[in-house]
Coordinates of C-alpha atoms in Angstrom, one line a residue:
M1 CA 16.2 -11.5 -6.0
H2 CA 13.9 -14.2 -4.7
V3 CA 14.2 -15.2 -1.0
T4 CA 13.7 -18.9 -0.7
G5 CA 12.1 -20.8 2.1
T6 CA 15.3 -22.6 2.9
V7 CA 17.4 -19.5 3.5
P8 CA 16.6 -17.7 6.8
P9 CA 16.0 -13.9 6.5
P10 CA 18.8 -11.7 7.9
A11 CA 18.6 -10.4 11.4
P12 CA 16.3 -7.3 11.9
D13 CA 19.2 -4.9 12.5
Q14 CA 21.1 -6.2 9.5
R15 CA 18.4 -5.8 6.9
E16 CA 19.0 -3.4 4.2
T17 CA 16.3 -1.0 3.2
P18 CA 14.9 -2.1 -0.1
A19 CA 15.9 0.0 -3.1
A20 CA 13.3 2.1 -4.8
P21 CA 11.3 0.1 -7.4
T22 CA 12.8 0.0 -10.9
P23 CA 10.7 0.0 -14.0
E24 CA 9.2 -3.3 -14.9
P25 CA 10.2 -5.0 -18.2
G26 CA 7.8 -4.2 -20.9
T27 CA 6.8 -0.8 -19.5
T28 CA 5.1 1.2 -22.2
R29 CA 3.5 4.6 -22.6
H30 CA 0.3 3.0 -21.3
A31 CA 2.0 2.4 -18.0
R32 CA 2.5 5.6 -15.9
R33 CA 3.5 6.0 -12.2
F34 CA 1.0 7.7 -9.9
G35 CA 1.8 11.1 -8.2
L36 CA 0.3 12.3 -5.0
P37 CA -3.0 13.5 -6.5
V38 CA -3.7 10.2 -8.2
A39 CA -2.4 8.1 -5.3
T40 CA -4.7 10.1 -3.0
A41 CA -7.6 9.6 -5.4
L42 CA -6.8 5.9 -5.5
V43 CA -7.1 5.7 -1.7
M44 CA -10.2 7.9 -1.5
G45 CA -11.8 6.3 -4.6
N46 CA -11.4 2.8 -3.2
I47 CA -12.6 3.8 0.3
I48 CA -15.5 6.0 -0.9
G49 CA -16.9 3.6 -3.4
G50 CA -20.1 1.5 -3.1
G51 CA -20.0 1.2 0.7
I52 CA -21.1 4.6 1.7
F53 CA -23.9 4.6 -0.8
L54 CA -25.6 1.5 0.7
L55 CA -24.3 1.2 4.2
P56 CA -26.6 3.7 5.9
A57 CA -29.4 1.3 5.1
S58 CA -27.3 -1.8 6.2
V59 CA -26.6 -0.4 9.7
A60 CA -30.0 1.3 10.2
P61 CA -31.4 -1.9 11.9
F62 CA -28.9 -1.3 14.7
G63 CA -30.2 2.2 15.4
T64 CA -28.3 5.4 15.8
I65 CA -25.7 3.6 17.9
S66 CA -24.1 2.7 14.5
L67 CA -23.0 6.4 14.3
L68 CA -20.9 5.7 17.4
A69 CA -19.5 2.6 15.7
F70 CA -18.6 4.9 12.7
G71 CA -16.7 7.2 15.0
V72 CA -14.8 4.3 16.6
L73 CA -14.1 2.8 13.2
T74 CA -12.7 6.1 11.9
V75 CA -10.2 6.2 14.7
G76 CA -9.1 2.6 13.9
A77 CA -8.9 3.4 10.2
I78 CA -6.7 6.4 10.7
T79 CA -4.3 4.3 12.9
L80 CA -4.2 1.7 10.1
A81 CA -3.4 4.5 7.6
L82 CA -0.5 5.7 9.8
V83 CA 0.8 2.2 10.1
F84 CA 0.7 1.6 6.4
G85 CA 2.5 4.9 5.8
R86 CA 5.3 3.9 8.2
L87 CA 5.6 0.5 6.6
A88 CA 5.6 1.8 3.1
A89 CA 8.4 4.3 4.0
R90 CA 10.4 1.3 5.2
D91 CA 9.7 -1.0 2.2
P92 CA 8.1 0.8 -0.8
R93 CA 7.5 -2.2 -3.0
T94 CA 4.2 -3.4 -4.6
G95 CA 2.3 -5.8 -2.4
G96 CA 1.4 -3.9 0.8
P97 CA 0.5 -6.2 3.7
Y98 CA 2.1 -9.2 1.8
V99 CA 5.5 -7.5 1.6
Y100 CA 5.4 -6.3 5.2
A101 CA 4.3 -9.7 6.7
R102 CA 6.8 -11.7 4.6
G103 CA 9.7 -9.3 5.4
A104 CA 9.0 -9.7 9.2
F105 CA 7.8 -13.3 9.6
G106 CA 8.8 -15.2 6.5
D107 CA 7.1 -16.9 3.6
F108 CA 4.0 -18.5 5.2
A109 CA 2.9 -15.3 7.0
G110 CA 3.5 -13.4 3.7
F111 CA 1.4 -16.0 1.8
L112 CA -1.4 -15.9 4.3
A113 CA -1.5 -12.1 4.1
A114 CA -1.5 -12.2 0.3
W115 CA -4.1 -15.0 0.1
A116 CA -6.5 -13.3 2.6
Y117 CA -6.1 -9.9 0.9
W118 CA -6.7 -11.4 -2.5
I119 CA -10.0 -13.0 -1.2
T120 CA -11.0 -9.7 0.2
T121 CA -10.5 -7.9 -3.1
W122 CA -12.6 -10.2 -5.3
V123 CA -15.3 -10.7 -2.7
S124 CA -15.5 -7.0 -2.3
N125 CA -15.9 -6.6 -6.0
A126 CA -18.9 -8.9 -5.9
A127 CA -20.4 -6.9 -3.0
L128 CA -19.8 -3.6 -4.8
A129 CA -21.5 -4.8 -7.9
V130 CA -24.5 -5.9 -5.9
A131 CA -24.6 -2.4 -4.2
A132 CA -24.4 -0.7 -7.6
V133 CA -27.4 -2.7 -8.9
G134 CA -29.5 -1.1 -6.2
Y135 CA -28.8 2.3 -7.7
L136 CA -29.1 1.1 -11.2
D137 CA -32.6 0.0 -10.3
V138 CA -33.5 3.7 -9.6
L139 CA -32.8 4.4 -13.3
I140 CA -33.8 1.1 -14.9
P141 CA -35.9 -1.5 -13.1
V142 CA -33.5 -4.4 -13.0
N143 CA -34.3 -5.8 -9.5
D144 CA -37.7 -7.0 -10.6
H145 CA -36.2 -10.2 -11.7
R146 CA -33.3 -12.0 -10.0
W147 CA -31.5 -12.9 -13.3
T148 CA -31.7 -9.4 -14.7
A149 CA -30.1 -8.0 -11.5
C150 CA -27.4 -10.7 -11.7
L151 CA -26.6 -9.8 -15.3
A152 CA -26.4 -6.1 -14.4
A153 CA -24.0 -7.0 -11.6
L154 CA -21.8 -9.0 -14.0
V155 CA -21.6 -6.2 -16.5
L156 CA -20.7 -3.7 -13.8
Q157 CA -17.7 -5.9 -12.9
W158 CA -16.4 -6.6 -16.4
L159 CA -16.4 -2.9 -17.6
P160 CA -13.7 -1.9 -15.0
A161 CA -11.7 -5.0 -15.8
L162 CA -11.6 -3.9 -19.5
A163 CA -10.2 -0.5 -18.3
N164 CA -7.5 -2.4 -16.4
F165 CA -6.5 -4.4 -19.4
A166 CA -5.9 -1.1 -21.2
G167 CA -3.1 -0.2 -18.8
T168 CA -2.4 1.8 -15.6
R169 CA -2.5 5.0 -17.6
Y170 CA -6.2 4.5 -18.1
V171 CA -6.8 3.1 -14.6
G172 CA -5.4 6.3 -13.1
A173 CA -7.5 8.5 -15.4
V174 CA -10.7 6.7 -14.6
Q175 CA -9.9 6.8 -10.9
L176 CA -9.3 10.5 -10.8
V177 CA -12.4 11.4 -12.8
S178 CA -14.7 9.1 -10.8
T179 CA -13.3 10.4 -7.5
V180 CA -14.1 14.0 -8.5
L181 CA -17.6 13.2 -9.8
K182 CA -18.7 11.2 -6.8
F183 CA -18.2 14.1 -4.4
A184 CA -21.1 16.1 -5.8
P185 CA -23.9 13.9 -4.4
L186 CA -21.9 13.0 -1.3
L187 CA -21.4 16.7 -0.4
L188 CA -24.9 17.5 -1.4
V189 CA -26.3 15.0 1.1
A190 CA -23.6 15.4 3.7
I191 CA -23.9 19.2 3.9
G192 CA -27.3 20.0 2.4
G193 CA -28.9 17.2 4.5
L194 CA -28.0 19.0 7.7
F195 CA -30.5 21.8 6.8
F196 CA -33.3 19.3 6.4
F197 CA -32.3 17.2 9.5
D198 CA -35.3 16.0 11.5
P199 CA -34.5 14.2 14.8
D200 CA -37.8 12.2 14.6
N201 CA -36.3 10.3 11.6
L202 CA -33.4 8.9 13.7
G203 CA -35.3 6.0 15.3
P204 CA -34.2 4.2 18.5
F205 CA -30.6 4.5 19.7
N206 CA -30.1 0.8 20.1
A207 CA -32.7 -1.0 17.9
T208 CA -31.2 -4.5 18.6
G209 CA -32.4 -4.6 22.2
G210 CA -29.2 -6.3 23.2
S211 CA -26.0 -4.9 24.7
G212 CA -24.6 -1.7 23.5
I213 CA -21.1 -3.1 23.0
G214 CA -22.4 -6.0 20.9
A215 CA -24.5 -3.6 18.8
V216 CA -21.4 -1.3 18.2
S217 CA -19.2 -4.3 17.3
A218 CA -21.8 -5.8 14.9
A219 CA -22.4 -2.4 13.2
A220 CA -18.7 -1.8 12.9
A221 CA -18.1 -5.2 11.3
I222 CA -20.5 -4.1 8.4
L223 CA -19.1 -0.6 8.3
L224 CA -15.5 -1.8 7.9
F225 CA -16.4 -2.5 4.3
S226 CA -16.7 1.3 3.8
Y227 CA -13.1 1.7 4.9
L228 CA -11.5 -1.1 2.9
G229 CA -9.0 0.6 0.6
V230 CA -7.0 2.4 3.3
E231 CA -4.0 0.3 2.2
S232 CA -4.5 1.1 -1.6
A233 CA -1.5 3.3 -2.1
A234 CA 0.7 0.8 -0.1
V235 CA -0.4 -2.1 -2.2
S236 CA 0.4 -0.2 -5.4
A237 CA 3.6 1.3 -4.1
G238 CA 5.6 0.0 -7.0
E239 CA 3.4 2.2 -9.3
V240 CA 3.7 5.4 -7.2
K241 CA 6.3 8.1 -7.7
N242 CA 8.6 8.6 -4.7
P243 CA 6.7 6.0 -2.7
R244 CA 8.6 6.5 0.6
R245 CA 7.1 9.9 0.9
T246 CA 4.0 9.8 -1.3
V247 CA 2.4 6.6 0.0
G248 CA 2.2 7.8 3.6
R249 CA 0.9 11.2 2.7
A250 CA -1.7 9.8 0.2
T251 CA -2.9 7.2 2.7
V252 CA -3.5 9.6 5.6
I253 CA -5.0 12.4 3.5
G254 CA -7.3 10.0 1.7
T255 CA -8.4 8.3 4.9
C256 CA -9.1 11.5 6.8
G257 CA -11.0 13.0 3.8
A258 CA -13.1 9.9 3.4
A259 CA -13.8 9.8 7.2
L260 CA -15.2 13.3 7.2
V261 CA -17.5 12.7 4.2
Y262 CA -18.6 9.4 5.7
L263 CA -19.6 10.8 9.1
L264 CA -21.5 13.8 7.7
G265 CA -23.2 11.7 5.0
T266 CA -24.4 9.0 7.3
L267 CA -25.7 11.4 9.8
S268 CA -27.6 13.4 7.1
V269 CA -29.2 10.2 5.7
F270 CA -30.3 9.2 9.2
G271 CA -31.8 12.6 9.7
T272 CA -33.6 12.9 6.4
V273 CA -35.0 9.4 5.8
A274 CA -37.5 7.9 8.3
H275 CA -35.9 5.0 10.1
D276 CA -38.6 2.4 9.1
R277 CA -38.1 3.3 5.5
L278 CA -34.3 3.5 5.7
V279 CA -34.1 -0.1 6.9
D280 CA -35.6 -1.4 3.7
S281 CA -34.0 1.1 1.3
S282 CA -31.8 -0.1 -1.6
A283 CA -30.7 3.4 -2.5
P284 CA -30.6 5.5 0.7
F285 CA -28.8 8.5 -0.7
S286 CA -31.3 8.8 -3.5
D287 CA -34.1 8.5 -0.9
A288 CA -32.4 11.3 1.2
V289 CA -32.3 13.7 -1.8
N290 CA -35.9 12.9 -2.7
A291 CA -36.9 13.6 0.9
M292 CA -34.9 16.9 0.9
F293 CA -36.2 18.3 -2.4
G294 CA -39.3 16.2 -3.3
G295 CA -39.9 14.4 -6.6
A296 CA -37.6 11.9 -8.2
W297 CA -35.1 14.0 -10.2
G298 CA -32.7 14.3 -7.3
G299 CA -32.8 10.6 -6.6
W300 CA -32.0 9.9 -10.3
A301 CA -29.0 12.4 -10.2
V302 CA -27.6 10.7 -7.1
A303 CA -28.1 7.3 -8.6
V304 CA -26.1 8.3 -11.7
A305 CA -23.3 9.7 -9.5
A306 CA -23.4 6.6 -7.3
L307 CA -23.0 4.4 -10.3
V308 CA -20.0 6.5 -11.5
S309 CA -18.5 6.2 -8.0
M310 CA -19.0 2.5 -7.8
T311 CA -17.6 1.9 -11.2
G312 CA -14.5 3.9 -10.3
C313 CA -14.2 2.0 -7.1
L314 CA -14.4 -1.3 -9.0
N315 CA -11.8 0.0 -11.3
G316 CA -9.4 0.7 -8.5
W317 CA -10.2 -2.6 -6.6
T318 CA -9.7 -4.6 -9.7
L319 CA -6.1 -3.2 -10.0
L320 CA -5.5 -4.0 -6.3
S321 CA -6.8 -7.5 -6.7
A322 CA -4.0 -8.3 -9.1
Q323 CA -1.2 -6.4 -7.3
T324 CA -0.8 -8.7 -4.3
P325 CA -0.8 -12.0 -6.2
Y326 CA 1.7 -10.3 -8.6
A327 CA 4.1 -9.6 -5.7
A328 CA 3.6 -13.0 -4.3
A329 CA 4.1 -14.7 -7.7
K330 CA 7.5 -12.9 -8.1
D331 CA 8.6 -14.5 -4.9
G332 CA 7.3 -18.0 -5.9
L333 CA 4.4 -18.1 -3.5
F334 CA 1.7 -17.7 -6.1
P335 CA 1.6 -19.4 -9.5
A336 CA 4.1 -17.8 -11.8
V337 CA 1.4 -16.8 -14.3
F338 CA 0.2 -14.1 -11.9
A339 CA 3.6 -12.3 -12.3
R340 CA 2.9 -11.5 -16.0
K341 CA 2.4 -7.8 -16.7
R342 CA 1.1 -5.9 -19.7
R343 CA 1.0 -2.1 -19.9
G344 CA 1.8 -2.0 -16.2
V345 CA -1.1 -4.2 -15.1
P346 CA -0.9 -7.9 -14.0
T347 CA -3.5 -9.0 -16.5
V348 CA -3.8 -12.6 -15.5
G349 CA -4.5 -11.5 -11.9
V350 CA -7.2 -9.1 -13.2
G351 CA -8.8 -11.9 -15.3
V352 CA -8.8 -14.5 -12.6
T353 CA -10.2 -12.0 -10.1
V354 CA -13.1 -10.9 -12.3
V355 CA -14.0 -14.5 -13.1
L356 CA -14.0 -15.5 -9.4
A357 CA -16.1 -12.4 -8.4
S358 CA -18.5 -13.2 -11.2
L359 CA -18.9 -16.8 -10.1
L360 CA -19.5 -15.6 -6.5
T361 CA -22.1 -13.1 -7.7
V362 CA -24.0 -15.7 -9.7
Y363 CA -23.9 -18.1 -6.7
N364 CA -25.3 -15.5 -4.3
Y365 CA -28.1 -14.5 -6.7
T366 CA -29.0 -18.2 -7.3
S367 CA -29.1 -18.8 -3.5
G368 CA -32.0 -16.3 -3.3
S369 CA -30.6 -14.5 -0.2
A370 CA -32.3 -11.2 0.5
K371 CA -29.2 -9.9 2.2
I372 CA -26.5 -10.6 -0.4
F373 CA -24.6 -7.4 0.3
E374 CA -24.5 -7.9 4.0
V375 CA -23.3 -11.5 3.7
L376 CA -20.5 -10.6 1.4
V377 CA -19.5 -7.6 3.5
L378 CA -19.1 -9.6 6.7
V379 CA -16.9 -12.2 4.9
T380 CA -14.6 -9.4 3.6
T381 CA -14.5 -7.9 7.1
F382 CA -12.9 -11.1 8.5
T383 CA -10.6 -11.7 5.5
A384 CA -9.4 -8.1 5.5
A385 CA -8.7 -8.2 9.2
V386 CA -6.1 -11.0 8.6
P387 CA -3.6 -8.9 6.5
Y388 CA -4.3 -5.8 8.6
L389 CA -3.4 -7.7 11.7
L390 CA -0.3 -9.2 10.1
A391 CA 0.8 -5.7 8.9
T392 CA 0.4 -4.1 12.3
A393 CA 2.2 -7.1 13.9
A394 CA 5.1 -6.5 11.4
Q395 CA 5.2 -2.8 12.5
L396 CA 5.4 -3.9 16.1
F397 CA 8.1 -6.4 15.2
H398 CA 10.3 -3.7 13.6
L399 CA 9.7 -1.3 16.5
V400 CA 10.6 -3.8 19.2
S401 CA 13.6 -5.4 17.3
G402 CA 15.2 -2.2 16.1
Q403 CA 18.4 -0.8 17.5
R404 CA 17.0 1.5 20.2
E405 CA 20.1 3.7 20.6
R406 CA 19.5 4.9 17.0
V407 CA 15.8 5.9 17.3
N408 CA 14.0 8.8 18.9
R409 CA 12.3 7.5 22.1
A410 CA 9.3 9.7 21.8
R411 CA 8.6 8.6 18.2
L412 CA 9.2 5.0 19.1
V413 CA 6.5 5.2 21.9
R414 CA 4.1 7.1 19.6
D415 CA 4.5 4.5 16.8
A416 CA 4.1 1.6 19.2
V417 CA 0.9 3.1 20.6
I418 CA -0.5 3.6 17.1
A419 CA 0.4 0.1 16.0
S420 CA -1.1 -1.4 19.2
V421 CA -4.4 0.4 18.6
A422 CA -4.5 -0.7 15.0
A423 CA -3.8 -4.3 16.1
A424 CA -6.5 -4.2 18.7
F425 CA -8.9 -2.7 16.2
S426 CA -8.2 -5.5 13.7
L427 CA -9.0 -8.1 16.4
W428 CA -12.2 -6.3 17.4
L429 CA -13.3 -6.5 13.8
V430 CA -12.8 -10.2 13.7
A431 CA -15.0 -10.6 16.8
G432 CA -17.7 -8.3 15.3
A433 CA -17.9 -10.1 12.0
G434 CA -19.9 -12.9 13.6
Y435 CA -19.6 -16.7 13.7
A436 CA -21.0 -17.3 10.2
A437 CA -18.6 -14.9 8.5
V438 CA -15.6 -16.2 10.5
Y439 CA -16.6 -19.8 9.6
Q440 CA -16.8 -19.0 5.9
G441 CA -13.6 -16.9 6.0
V442 CA -11.6 -19.7 7.7
L443 CA -12.7 -22.1 5.0
F444 CA -11.2 -19.7 2.4
L445 CA -8.0 -19.4 4.5
F446 CA -7.7 -23.2 4.9
A447 CA -8.0 -23.7 1.1
G448 CA -5.0 -21.3 0.9
V449 CA -2.9 -23.6 3.1
L450 CA -3.3 -26.3 0.5
V451 CA -2.2 -23.9 -2.2
Y452 CA 0.8 -22.9 -0.1
A453 CA 1.8 -26.5 0.4
V454 CA 1.8 -27.1 -3.4
M455 CA 3.8 -23.9 -4.1
A456 CA 6.3 -24.7 -1.3
A457 CA 6.9 -28.2 -2.7
R458 CA 7.4 -26.8 -6.2
R459 CA 10.0 -24.3 -4.9
Q460 CA 11.7 -27.0 -3.0
R461 CA 12.2 -29.0 -6.3
T462 CA 13.5 -25.9 -8.1
P463 CA 17.3 -25.8 -8.4
E464 CA 18.9 -23.3 -6.0
G465 CA 20.4 -21.4 -8.9
E466 CA 17.0 -20.8 -10.5
R467 CA 15.4 -19.8 -7.2
S468 CA 18.0 -17.2 -6.4
S469 CA 18.1 -15.7 -9.9
G470 CA 16.4 -12.3 -10.9

């Protein structure tokens, strides 16, 4: 049933817990619900994607203080994972932050979360494709010419989109295989690199020359990209078996596993590749393996694994990019065409997302920016912080407005502390994104306000009987 903008939501203590999702019309053998292994692989696969393979070089200019930023970021990511697990247990529907924000604060907050998250997904896809081109260049020289690199980035975006058009059955299979394969090079560098660790490669602690807090915040803003995906299982809750239990477990397990690999991997790269070389590297993990074993064979092997990993990450992010607009479209807050599904996948959302990501990729290559990846990453940092903040605010809302005589006091305090830390963490990320990223992100959000105005007007014209029907 659609909840219209003219009907106020029920009081918090009167809300019924949503029923478990029912199969979508048109479900076929190509659509299959995810169990705990695939849901965990979706989280880890989306978190450990292109980010970790390029970010050591992106944060090297800040110095080894970025390792401290990684530690702080890990704590914040785990608190977000716990918050999403709690919210998914309360409302296990597809949509994640959109569902939680709308349930707590109404249509506009829900739309804002959906719009910001949707921007995050397709901008992230563009950034991932750019990162993947850096590793493709290790195998085939594509970075020698700007248009060759642009074409390679476009191909890397469209291949996962085709897998999504085939159905969720194939999305899950690709995600599971790519998640397993990517751990070989990551563990090789994360663990093997410790045996080749040279402290002289670390460089200065704070290479910016400014304040330590500012350097940590700036490094964390870039590093957030490596943790995007913590909400993956929650966003796809409608496609998960037993979502009330599975989503929370998959989210926490996936985030903690990714955090361990991240911290060890980044430390090993810092200790095996000289700082002045790492700053200019386009494939830091390949450089690390070459430094460990000599020659180029190791770098080529890592490049192949990195491409597999990033393709798997693009596969998962492409699915997520369509899930939030799908949930919003079912409620009349996005155009109805986004609510169409085929083989378990919102195909229109997938198509629109890959087209927008492709246009953004072409624009960034034509602009001639030497820091395309960093620019895109900082924009997604701001746009991702918006639905994260709204989701944590929804959790605080439920905790404060609940009937206190029915809850465990100790658990209430614990959940409130976790949600407060996650909210503070989200605000900190907005500050660390920088003025330019916030400026561009706000423009994206304001464009969404115009879309909301049109959709709200259309819903206002819709007869009440149609708005409240299935």
